[in-house]
mmCIF file of C-alpha atoms in Angstrom:
data_model
loop_
_atom_site.group_PDB
_atom_site.id
_atom_site.type_symbol
_atom_site.label_atom_id
_atom_site.label_comp_id
_atom_site.label_asym_id
_atom_site.label_seq_id
_atom_site.Cartn_x
_atom_site.Cartn_y
_atom_site.Cartn_z
ATOM 1 C CA MET N 1 37.357 74.257 151.645
ATOM 2 C CA THR N 2 38.510 77.630 150.477
ATOM 3 C CA MET N 3 42.155 76.783 151.134
ATOM 4 C CA VAL N 4 41.863 73.414 149.407
ATOM 5 C CA ARG N 5 40.185 75.021 146.400
ATOM 6 C CA GLN N 6 43.011 77.553 146.063
ATOM 7 C CA ILE N 7 45.632 74.815 146.224
ATOM 8 C CA VAL N 8 43.843 72.848 143.512
ATOM 9 C CA ILE N 9 43.606 75.893 141.276
ATOM 10 C CA VAL N 10 47.366 76.600 141.683
ATOM 11 C CA LEU N 11 48.230 72.991 140.840
ATOM 12 C CA VAL N 12 46.027 73.099 137.749
ATOM 13 C CA LEU N 13 47.711 76.326 136.554
ATOM 14 C CA ILE N 14 51.164 74.822 137.097
ATOM 15 C CA ALA N 15 50.147 71.753 135.120
ATOM 16 C CA LEU N 16 48.792 73.863 132.270
ATOM 17 C CA ALA N 17 51.984 75.978 132.160
ATOM 18 C CA ALA N 18 54.187 72.889 132.126
ATOM 19 C CA GLY N 19 52.111 71.387 129.324
ATOM 20 C CA ALA N 20 52.311 74.568 127.276
ATOM 21 C CA TRP N 21 56.089 74.770 127.726
ATOM 22 C CA TRP N 22 56.450 71.119 126.783
ATOM 23 C CA TYR N 23 54.297 71.673 123.707
ATOM 24 C CA LEU N 24 55.993 74.877 122.514
ATOM 25 C CA ASP N 25 59.678 74.107 123.334
ATOM 26 C CA PRO N 26 61.378 72.895 120.126
ATOM 27 C CA SER N 27 63.685 70.558 121.997
ATOM 28 C CA GLY N 28 61.621 69.462 124.968
ATOM 29 C CA GLY N 29 58.567 68.264 123.075
ATOM 30 C CA ASP N 30 60.627 66.157 120.734
ATOM 31 C CA ALA N 31 62.981 64.688 123.330
ATOM 32 C CA ALA N 32 61.477 61.248 123.069
ATOM 33 C CA GLN N 33 61.441 61.470 119.304
ATOM 34 C CA GLN N 34 65.083 62.604 119.228
ATOM 35 C CA ALA N 35 66.049 59.806 121.572
ATOM 36 C CA GLN N 36 64.515 57.305 119.145
ATOM 37 C CA GLU N 37 65.762 59.025 115.954
ATOM 38 C CA GLY N 38 69.303 59.820 117.166
ATOM 39 C CA PRO N 39 71.026 63.186 116.632
ATOM 40 C CA ARG N 40 69.659 65.425 113.912
ATOM 41 C CA ALA N 41 71.706 65.964 110.724
ATOM 42 C CA VAL N 42 73.252 69.417 110.539
ATOM 43 C CA PRO N 43 72.375 71.323 107.334
ATOM 44 C CA VAL N 44 75.555 72.501 105.600
ATOM 45 C CA GLU N 45 76.789 73.913 102.325
ATOM 46 C CA VAL N 46 79.754 72.358 100.568
ATOM 47 C CA ALA N 47 82.221 73.080 97.772
ATOM 48 C CA GLU N 48 84.645 70.855 95.922
ATOM 49 C CA ALA N 49 88.398 71.350 96.148
ATOM 50 C CA ARG N 50 89.423 72.282 92.628
ATOM 51 C CA ARG N 51 92.609 72.457 90.598
ATOM 52 C CA GLY N 52 93.923 75.952 89.874
ATOM 53 C CA GLU N 53 97.049 77.984 89.195
ATOM 54 C CA VAL N 54 98.706 79.941 91.986
ATOM 55 C CA SER N 55 101.834 82.058 92.026
ATOM 56 C CA GLU N 56 104.239 82.791 94.848
ATOM 57 C CA VAL N 57 104.429 86.572 94.846
ATOM 58 C CA ILE N 58 106.410 89.156 96.815
ATOM 59 C CA GLU N 59 104.675 92.496 97.341
ATOM 60 C CA ALA N 60 106.587 95.693 98.100
ATOM 61 C CA VAL N 61 106.197 99.432 97.660
ATOM 62 C CA GLY N 62 108.662 101.710 95.919
ATOM 63 C CA THR N 63 109.184 104.975 94.069
ATOM 64 C CA THR N 64 109.837 105.388 90.362
ATOM 65 C CA ARG N 65 112.905 107.101 88.947
ATOM 66 C CA PRO N 66 113.908 107.891 85.365
ATOM 67 C CA ARG N 67 116.670 105.887 83.741
ATOM 68 C CA GLN N 68 118.705 109.131 83.658
ATOM 69 C CA SER N 69 117.860 112.368 85.438
ATOM 70 C CA ILE N 70 119.897 115.550 85.927
ATOM 71 C CA GLU N 71 119.566 119.160 86.984
ATOM 72 C CA VAL N 72 120.641 121.283 84.022
ATOM 73 C CA ILE N 73 123.152 123.971 84.974
ATOM 74 C CA ALA N 74 125.482 126.248 82.993
ATOM 75 C CA ASP N 75 129.262 125.730 82.942
ATOM 76 C CA ASP N 76 129.850 129.471 83.333
ATOM 77 C CA SER N 77 128.247 132.561 84.815
ATOM 78 C CA GLY N 78 126.407 135.195 82.850
ATOM 79 C CA ARG N 79 123.090 136.620 81.676
ATOM 80 C CA VAL N 80 120.454 134.448 79.969
ATOM 81 C CA ASP N 81 120.015 135.546 76.358
ATOM 82 C CA GLU N 82 117.770 132.784 74.992
ATOM 83 C CA ILE N 83 115.687 129.897 76.344
ATOM 84 C CA LEU N 84 115.300 127.375 73.552
ATOM 85 C CA PHE N 85 112.872 124.843 75.073
ATOM 86 C CA GLU N 86 109.300 124.554 76.324
ATOM 87 C CA THR N 87 108.229 122.772 79.493
ATOM 88 C CA GLY N 88 107.591 119.088 78.802
ATOM 89 C CA GLN N 89 109.337 119.180 75.424
ATOM 90 C CA ARG N 90 111.171 116.093 74.189
ATOM 91 C CA VAL N 91 114.729 117.014 73.169
ATOM 92 C CA GLU N 92 117.542 115.113 71.483
ATOM 93 C CA GLN N 93 121.089 114.651 72.689
ATOM 94 C CA GLY N 94 123.166 117.780 71.974
ATOM 95 C CA GLN N 95 120.152 120.010 71.356
ATOM 96 C CA PRO N 96 120.676 123.614 72.658
ATOM 97 C CA LEU N 97 118.538 124.485 75.692
ATOM 98 C CA VAL N 98 119.809 127.860 76.983
ATOM 99 C CA ARG N 99 122.224 130.473 75.598
ATOM 100 C CA LEU N 100 124.068 133.011 77.744
ATOM 101 C CA ASP N 101 125.431 136.375 76.566
ATOM 102 C CA ARG N 102 128.467 135.822 74.309
ATOM 103 C CA GLY N 103 129.887 139.303 73.655
ATOM 104 C CA ILE N 104 132.983 139.176 75.843
ATOM 105 C CA GLN N 105 133.858 135.603 74.846
ATOM 106 C CA GLU N 106 133.549 136.446 71.133
ATOM 107 C CA ALA N 107 135.895 139.422 71.590
ATOM 108 C CA ASN N 108 138.387 137.319 73.532
ATOM 109 C CA LEU N 109 138.308 134.696 70.802
ATOM 110 C CA ALA N 110 138.932 137.295 68.087
ATOM 111 C CA GLU N 111 141.908 138.644 70.026
ATOM 112 C CA ALA N 112 143.335 135.163 70.538
ATOM 113 C CA GLU N 113 142.947 134.347 66.867
ATOM 114 C CA ALA N 114 144.782 137.579 65.896
ATOM 115 C CA VAL N 115 147.657 136.705 68.223
ATOM 116 C CA LEU N 116 147.759 133.248 66.682
ATOM 117 C CA VAL N 117 147.984 134.672 63.144
ATOM 118 C CA ASP N 118 150.868 136.928 64.195
ATOM 119 C CA ALA N 119 152.693 134.101 65.950
ATOM 120 C CA ARG N 120 152.334 131.867 62.923
ATOM 121 C CA ALA N 121 153.717 134.551 60.602
ATOM 122 C CA GLN N 122 156.740 135.263 62.831
ATOM 123 C CA LEU N 123 157.511 131.563 63.060
ATOM 124 C CA GLU N 124 157.373 131.138 59.280
ATOM 125 C CA ARG N 125 159.760 134.122 58.688
ATOM 126 C CA ALA N 126 162.180 132.814 61.288
ATOM 127 C CA ARG N 127 162.265 129.399 59.630
ATOM 128 C CA GLN N 128 163.133 131.020 56.291
ATOM 129 C CA LEU N 129 165.945 133.080 57.814
ATOM 130 C CA VAL N 130 167.490 130.339 59.879
ATOM 131 C CA SER N 131 168.949 128.765 56.737
ATOM 132 C CA ASN N 132 170.968 131.975 56.094
ATOM 133 C CA SER N 133 172.053 132.091 59.737
ATOM 134 C CA ALA N 134 170.217 135.405 60.086
ATOM 135 C CA VAL N 135 168.181 133.969 62.927
ATOM 136 C CA SER N 136 169.432 131.599 65.564
ATOM 137 C CA GLU N 137 167.877 128.248 66.367
ATOM 138 C CA ALA N 138 167.094 129.514 69.860
ATOM 139 C CA ARG N 139 164.988 132.316 68.406
ATOM 140 C CA VAL N 140 163.069 129.835 66.255
ATOM 141 C CA ASP N 141 162.358 127.732 69.339
ATOM 142 C CA GLU N 142 161.008 130.809 71.172
ATOM 143 C CA LEU N 143 158.727 131.692 68.280
ATOM 144 C CA ARG N 144 157.526 128.074 68.056
ATOM 145 C CA ALA N 145 156.612 128.128 71.761
ATOM 146 C CA ALA N 146 154.772 131.450 71.304
ATOM 147 C CA PHE N 147 152.863 129.978 68.392
ATOM 148 C CA LEU N 148 151.805 126.908 70.376
ATOM 149 C CA THR N 149 150.735 129.126 73.302
ATOM 150 C CA ALA N 150 148.606 131.275 70.992
ATOM 151 C CA GLU N 151 147.070 128.142 69.493
ATOM 152 C CA ALA N 152 146.180 126.798 72.923
ATOM 153 C CA ARG N 153 144.625 130.136 73.891
ATOM 154 C CA VAL N 154 142.410 130.062 70.805
ATOM 155 C CA ALA N 155 141.223 126.547 71.713
ATOM 156 C CA ALA N 156 140.443 127.680 75.274
ATOM 157 C CA GLU N 157 138.496 130.742 74.114
ATOM 158 C CA ARG N 158 136.501 128.628 71.663
ATOM 159 C CA GLN N 159 135.605 126.255 74.508
ATOM 160 C CA ARG N 160 134.538 129.171 76.710
ATOM 161 C CA LEU N 161 132.353 130.397 73.883
ATOM 162 C CA ARG N 162 130.787 126.930 73.509
ATOM 163 C CA ASP N 163 130.150 126.892 77.269
ATOM 164 C CA ARG N 164 127.855 129.885 76.811
ATOM 165 C CA THR N 165 125.366 127.459 75.229
ATOM 166 C CA VAL N 166 123.860 124.739 77.453
ATOM 167 C CA ASN N 167 123.091 121.564 75.476
ATOM 168 C CA ALA N 168 121.144 118.445 76.426
ATOM 169 C CA PRO N 169 123.632 115.712 77.433
ATOM 170 C CA PHE N 170 121.135 112.972 76.502
ATOM 171 C CA ALA N 171 117.727 112.626 74.901
ATOM 172 C CA GLY N 172 114.808 113.143 77.240
ATOM 173 C CA ILE N 173 112.036 115.437 78.434
ATOM 174 C CA VAL N 174 112.751 118.815 79.989
ATOM 175 C CA GLY N 175 110.895 120.009 83.050
ATOM 176 C CA LEU N 176 109.813 123.426 84.276
ATOM 177 C CA ARG N 177 111.789 126.567 83.534
ATOM 178 C CA GLU N 178 113.628 127.736 86.634
ATOM 179 C CA VAL N 179 114.967 131.008 85.093
ATOM 180 C CA ASP N 180 113.819 133.667 82.643
ATOM 181 C CA VAL N 181 115.527 135.580 79.862
ATOM 182 C CA GLY N 182 117.718 138.330 81.298
ATOM 183 C CA ALA N 183 118.372 136.567 84.595
ATOM 184 C CA ARG N 184 121.913 136.369 85.944
ATOM 185 C CA VAL N 185 122.989 132.762 86.572
ATOM 186 C CA THR N 186 126.070 131.080 87.966
ATOM 187 C CA ASP N 187 127.558 127.626 87.515
ATOM 188 C CA SER N 188 125.327 126.394 90.392
ATOM 189 C CA THR N 189 121.989 127.817 89.208
ATOM 190 C CA VAL N 190 119.470 125.159 88.150
ATOM 191 C CA LEU N 191 118.041 126.097 84.750
ATOM 192 C CA THR N 192 115.678 123.131 84.356
ATOM 193 C CA ARG N 193 115.616 119.356 84.799
ATOM 194 C CA LEU N 194 116.073 116.691 82.150
ATOM 195 C CA ASP N 195 114.658 113.162 82.494
ATOM 196 C CA ASP N 196 115.115 110.150 80.266
ATOM 197 C CA LEU N 197 111.697 108.501 80.638
ATOM 198 C CA SER N 198 112.016 105.951 77.839
ATOM 199 C CA VAL N 199 112.497 103.373 80.607
ATOM 200 C CA ILE N 200 111.330 103.925 84.179
ATOM 201 C CA GLU N 201 112.995 102.281 87.174
ATOM 202 C CA LEU N 202 111.158 101.203 90.310
ATOM 203 C CA GLU N 203 113.274 100.674 93.424
ATOM 204 C CA PHE N 204 111.862 98.777 96.400
ATOM 205 C CA ALA N 205 113.041 96.823 99.443
ATOM 206 C CA VAL N 206 112.631 93.044 99.778
ATOM 207 C CA PRO N 207 113.001 91.036 103.044
ATOM 208 C CA GLU N 208 116.299 89.192 103.362
ATOM 209 C CA ARG N 209 114.658 85.739 103.373
ATOM 210 C CA PHE N 210 113.986 86.179 99.647
ATOM 211 C CA PHE N 211 117.590 87.079 98.772
ATOM 212 C CA GLY N 212 118.227 83.669 97.218
ATOM 213 C CA ALA N 213 114.929 83.660 95.325
ATOM 214 C CA ILE N 214 115.211 86.968 93.450
ATOM 215 C CA ARG N 215 116.845 86.748 90.015
ATOM 216 C CA GLN N 216 117.456 89.237 87.231
ATOM 217 C CA GLY N 217 114.799 88.987 84.546
ATOM 218 C CA GLN N 218 112.006 87.805 86.851
ATOM 219 C CA PRO N 219 108.661 89.369 85.869
ATOM 220 C CA VAL N 220 107.421 92.304 87.934
ATOM 221 C CA SER N 221 104.001 93.939 87.814
ATOM 222 C CA ALA N 222 103.208 97.286 89.398
ATOM 223 C CA THR N 223 100.113 99.379 90.067
ATOM 224 C CA SER N 224 99.551 102.937 91.208
ATOM 225 C CA THR N 225 96.588 104.917 92.479
ATOM 226 C CA ALA N 226 97.359 107.430 89.732
ATOM 227 C CA PHE N 227 96.448 104.758 87.145
ATOM 228 C CA PRO N 228 93.910 102.532 88.954
ATOM 229 C CA ASP N 229 92.914 100.547 85.856
ATOM 230 C CA THR N 230 96.436 99.843 84.554
ATOM 231 C CA ASP N 231 98.839 97.045 85.456
ATOM 232 C CA PHE N 232 102.385 97.882 84.344
ATOM 233 C CA THR N 233 104.694 94.985 83.443
ATOM 234 C CA GLY N 234 108.468 94.957 83.755
ATOM 235 C CA ALA N 235 111.368 92.809 84.978
ATOM 236 C CA VAL N 236 114.016 92.753 87.698
ATOM 237 C CA ALA N 237 117.050 94.667 86.366
ATOM 238 C CA ALA N 238 119.418 94.945 89.351
ATOM 239 C CA ILE N 239 119.792 93.443 92.840
ATOM 240 C CA ASP N 240 121.778 95.081 95.605
ATOM 241 C CA THR N 241 124.780 93.094 96.823
ATOM 242 C CA ARG N 242 124.258 94.059 100.460
ATOM 243 C CA ILE N 243 121.530 93.567 103.044
ATOM 244 C CA ASP N 244 120.708 96.493 105.304
ATOM 245 C CA ALA N 245 121.666 95.611 108.885
ATOM 246 C CA VAL N 246 118.815 97.648 110.397
ATOM 247 C CA SER N 247 115.822 96.808 108.187
ATOM 248 C CA ARG N 248 117.099 93.295 107.266
ATOM 249 C CA SER N 249 116.145 93.917 103.648
ATOM 250 C CA PHE N 250 117.904 94.535 100.334
ATOM 251 C CA ARG N 251 117.149 96.836 97.407
ATOM 252 C CA VAL N 252 115.814 95.651 94.073
ATOM 253 C CA ARG N 253 115.384 97.708 90.909
ATOM 254 C CA ALA N 254 112.905 96.789 88.215
ATOM 255 C CA GLU N 255 112.665 98.375 84.777
ATOM 256 C CA PHE N 256 109.412 99.163 82.971
ATOM 257 C CA PRO N 257 109.212 100.194 79.307
ATOM 258 C CA ASN N 258 107.771 103.711 79.141
ATOM 259 C CA PRO N 259 107.827 104.756 75.457
ATOM 260 C CA ASP N 260 104.976 107.229 75.819
ATOM 261 C CA ALA N 261 106.474 108.760 79.011
ATOM 262 C CA ARG N 262 103.256 107.967 80.850
ATOM 263 C CA LEU N 263 104.994 107.125 84.112
ATOM 264 C CA PRO N 264 106.833 110.065 85.750
ATOM 265 C CA GLY N 265 109.675 109.971 88.228
ATOM 266 C CA GLY N 266 108.833 109.996 91.934
ATOM 267 C CA LEU N 267 105.575 108.011 91.566
ATOM 268 C CA PHE N 268 104.607 105.718 94.473
ATOM 269 C CA MET N 269 103.797 102.191 93.230
ATOM 270 C CA LEU N 270 103.010 98.717 94.551
ATOM 271 C CA ALA N 271 105.271 96.074 93.004
ATOM 272 C CA ARG N 272 104.629 92.317 92.762
ATOM 273 C CA VAL N 273 107.488 89.949 91.939
ATOM 274 C CA THR N 274 106.429 86.489 90.750
ATOM 275 C CA LEU N 275 108.838 83.891 92.157
ATOM 276 C CA SER N 276 107.153 80.690 90.969
ATOM 277 C CA THR N 277 103.888 79.392 89.493
ATOM 278 C CA ARG N 278 102.112 76.114 90.317
ATOM 279 C CA PRO N 279 99.460 75.124 87.757
ATOM 280 C CA ASP N 280 98.143 72.097 89.733
ATOM 281 C CA ALA N 281 97.428 73.696 93.090
ATOM 282 C CA ILE N 282 94.455 72.579 95.213
ATOM 283 C CA LEU N 283 92.105 75.486 95.953
ATOM 284 C CA VAL N 284 89.201 75.738 98.407
ATOM 285 C CA PRO N 285 87.033 78.707 99.461
ATOM 286 C CA GLU N 286 88.500 80.755 102.290
ATOM 287 C CA GLU N 287 85.372 80.301 104.414
ATOM 288 C CA ALA N 288 85.987 76.539 104.545
ATOM 289 C CA VAL N 289 89.157 76.968 106.627
ATOM 290 C CA LEU N 290 89.059 77.134 110.430
ATOM 291 C CA ALA N 291 92.087 78.442 112.324
ATOM 292 C CA GLU N 292 92.933 77.265 115.830
ATOM 293 C CA GLY N 293 96.224 78.528 117.164
ATOM 294 C CA ARG N 294 98.864 77.688 114.594
ATOM 295 C CA SER N 295 96.797 74.922 112.991
ATOM 296 C CA ASN N 296 94.188 75.068 110.236
ATOM 297 C CA PHE N 297 91.307 72.646 109.682
ATOM 298 C CA VAL N 298 88.530 71.893 107.229
ATOM 299 C CA TYR N 299 85.487 69.630 107.501
ATOM 300 C CA ARG N 300 85.508 67.086 104.690
ATOM 301 C CA ILE N 301 82.359 65.185 103.706
ATOM 302 C CA VAL N 302 82.806 61.421 104.112
ATOM 303 C CA GLY N 303 80.502 58.435 104.475
ATOM 304 C CA THR N 304 77.852 57.171 102.088
ATOM 305 C CA PRO N 305 75.502 59.331 100.029
ATOM 306 C CA ALA N 306 72.657 58.191 102.275
ATOM 307 C CA GLU N 307 74.500 58.975 105.507
ATOM 308 C CA PRO N 308 77.111 61.687 104.927
ATOM 309 C CA ARG N 309 79.300 62.745 107.834
ATOM 310 C CA ALA N 310 81.722 65.583 108.504
ATOM 311 C CA GLU N 311 85.332 64.606 109.104
ATOM 312 C CA ARG N 312 87.686 67.190 110.624
ATOM 313 C CA VAL N 313 90.989 67.302 108.715
ATOM 314 C CA GLU N 314 94.094 69.318 109.542
ATOM 315 C CA VAL N 315 95.502 71.055 106.455
ATOM 316 C CA ARG N 316 98.636 72.999 105.527
ATOM 317 C CA LEU N 317 97.960 76.161 103.578
ATOM 318 C CA GLY N 318 99.948 77.828 100.812
ATOM 319 C CA GLN N 319 99.233 80.951 98.800
ATOM 320 C CA ARG N 320 96.041 82.958 99.114
ATOM 321 C CA ARG N 321 93.957 84.364 96.300
ATOM 322 C CA VAL N 322 90.827 86.502 96.283
ATOM 323 C CA GLY N 323 88.229 84.331 98.054
ATOM 324 C CA GLU N 324 90.340 81.166 97.806
ATOM 325 C CA VAL N 325 93.285 79.554 99.551
ATOM 326 C CA GLU N 326 95.739 76.867 98.444
ATOM 327 C CA VAL N 327 95.837 73.597 100.411
ATOM 328 C CA VAL N 328 99.275 72.024 100.260
ATOM 329 C CA GLU N 329 98.525 68.972 102.446
ATOM 330 C CA GLY N 330 95.433 67.341 103.924
ATOM 331 C CA ILE N 331 92.889 66.981 101.113
ATOM 332 C CA GLY N 332 92.833 66.205 97.402
ATOM 333 C CA ILE N 333 91.184 67.539 94.284
ATOM 334 C CA GLY N 334 87.480 66.686 94.213
ATOM 335 C CA ASP N 335 87.078 66.408 98.007
ATOM 336 C CA ARG N 336 83.990 68.164 99.295
ATOM 337 C CA VAL N 337 84.516 70.589 102.166
ATOM 338 C CA VAL N 338 81.966 72.408 104.291
ATOM 339 C CA THR N 339 81.714 76.154 103.617
ATOM 340 C CA ALA N 340 78.609 77.074 105.696
ATOM 341 C CA GLY N 341 77.198 75.608 108.917
ATOM 342 C CA LEU N 342 80.622 75.116 110.487
ATOM 343 C CA GLN N 343 79.586 76.517 113.884
ATOM 344 C CA ARG N 344 77.287 73.565 114.620
ATOM 345 C CA LEU N 345 79.628 70.845 113.385
ATOM 346 C CA ARG N 346 81.558 68.361 115.475
ATOM 347 C CA PRO N 347 83.945 65.669 114.199
ATOM 348 C CA GLY N 348 81.893 62.781 112.840
ATOM 349 C CA ALA N 349 78.603 64.696 112.922
ATOM 350 C CA ALA N 350 75.862 63.684 110.490
ATOM 351 C CA VAL N 351 75.185 66.364 107.891
ATOM 352 C CA ARG N 352 72.432 67.190 105.439
ATOM 353 C CA LEU N 353 73.648 68.433 102.081
ATOM 354 C CA PRO N 354 71.769 71.110 100.117
ATOM 355 C CA SER N 355 70.446 68.575 97.606
ATOM 356 C CA GLU N 356 68.772 66.554 100.378
ATOM 357 C CA PRO N 357 65.283 67.793 101.406
ATOM 358 C CA ALA N 358 64.583 68.319 105.087
ATOM 359 C CA PRO N 359 62.338 65.587 106.621
ATOM 360 C CA SER N 360 58.679 66.609 107.077
ATOM 361 C CA SER N 361 56.668 66.141 110.287
ATOM 362 C CA GLU N 362 54.688 63.274 108.725
ATOM 363 C CA ASP N 363 57.927 61.494 107.836
ATOM 364 C CA SER N 364 59.174 61.914 111.409
ATOM 365 C CA ALA N 365 55.906 60.541 112.829
ATOM 366 C CA ASP N 366 55.995 57.550 110.482
ATOM 367 C CA LYS N 367 59.621 56.868 111.444
ATOM 368 C CA VAL N 368 58.715 56.926 115.160
ATOM 369 C CA ALA N 369 55.774 54.599 114.575
ATOM 370 C CA GLU N 370 57.975 52.141 112.643
ATOM 371 C CA ARG N 371 60.571 52.138 115.417
ATOM 372 C CA ALA N 372 57.841 51.711 118.054
ATOM 373 C CA GLY N 373 56.327 48.801 116.115
#
């Protein structure tokens, strides 16, 4: 009897455990009900495909450069007498920047001018005497040559004297001083730098597949970490005629108006070239798109309002925007696509939209009783 009693107790415990599992398991206890009701509708969230404007844009990085930029050097050697500019000063074309010592050149010019005066006087006297045959024509020719030589020497000395002053070759902004007053400089010493920043150029490389799409005058926007809240607008100004054989890209230069000289040379910027704009593009949320290999899919809501279903549709994508993607083929404007609950969906699965309340337990019991009756 003891053995029989133990066996009975074990069987009772197994029965109780099986009943508890059957009662608590969310799928096991409702198996019969699910068999009668059919598969449950999957709760999902949806969004409508909408019309929007998208642009085909090329992005590239580049470095700014002034429209004109030079290193200012003297045309002669000597000692710096005056520095006539301040760092960052805007100067006009022809404005003096640096003067070198002029003493020797002024003396040489005075000597050359004296020689010229003497040569002119001798030539004039010879011309007066040649009519009386007191002076030969050959002598007059010699004096004329001496006069022209003296005149040329005066012009040369005047130019050397002008070279002692370094002038701005174009209007712009001067940079840092590289020398001080009293320093000895040569014709290779950099005195300062001069930049024309009225227009700034941005040079960047573009992949060769866009060579036929880039045109002069196309709009270009650029941003920089130095000015995080500013979007600079310019246009394509020049396109290189060759494609680099190594990088398979070509150079493009864009120009940006810079009247306040806000943008300096050498600044790293991100450029965006707008190739085309489509105002009637079809846009859907990015989370609605599923990628499998090289294909992309969305789940579109089909069926009747009472019994909506999810249809899997292959789509071809276009441009991407922040949080949205363009659909070129596959769906139309106004189609509803699933944005949440995609993991549980299968093609043709019944779905429950957010506006539809979930069925209560009483409703489920009534439905089972109706089907049983």
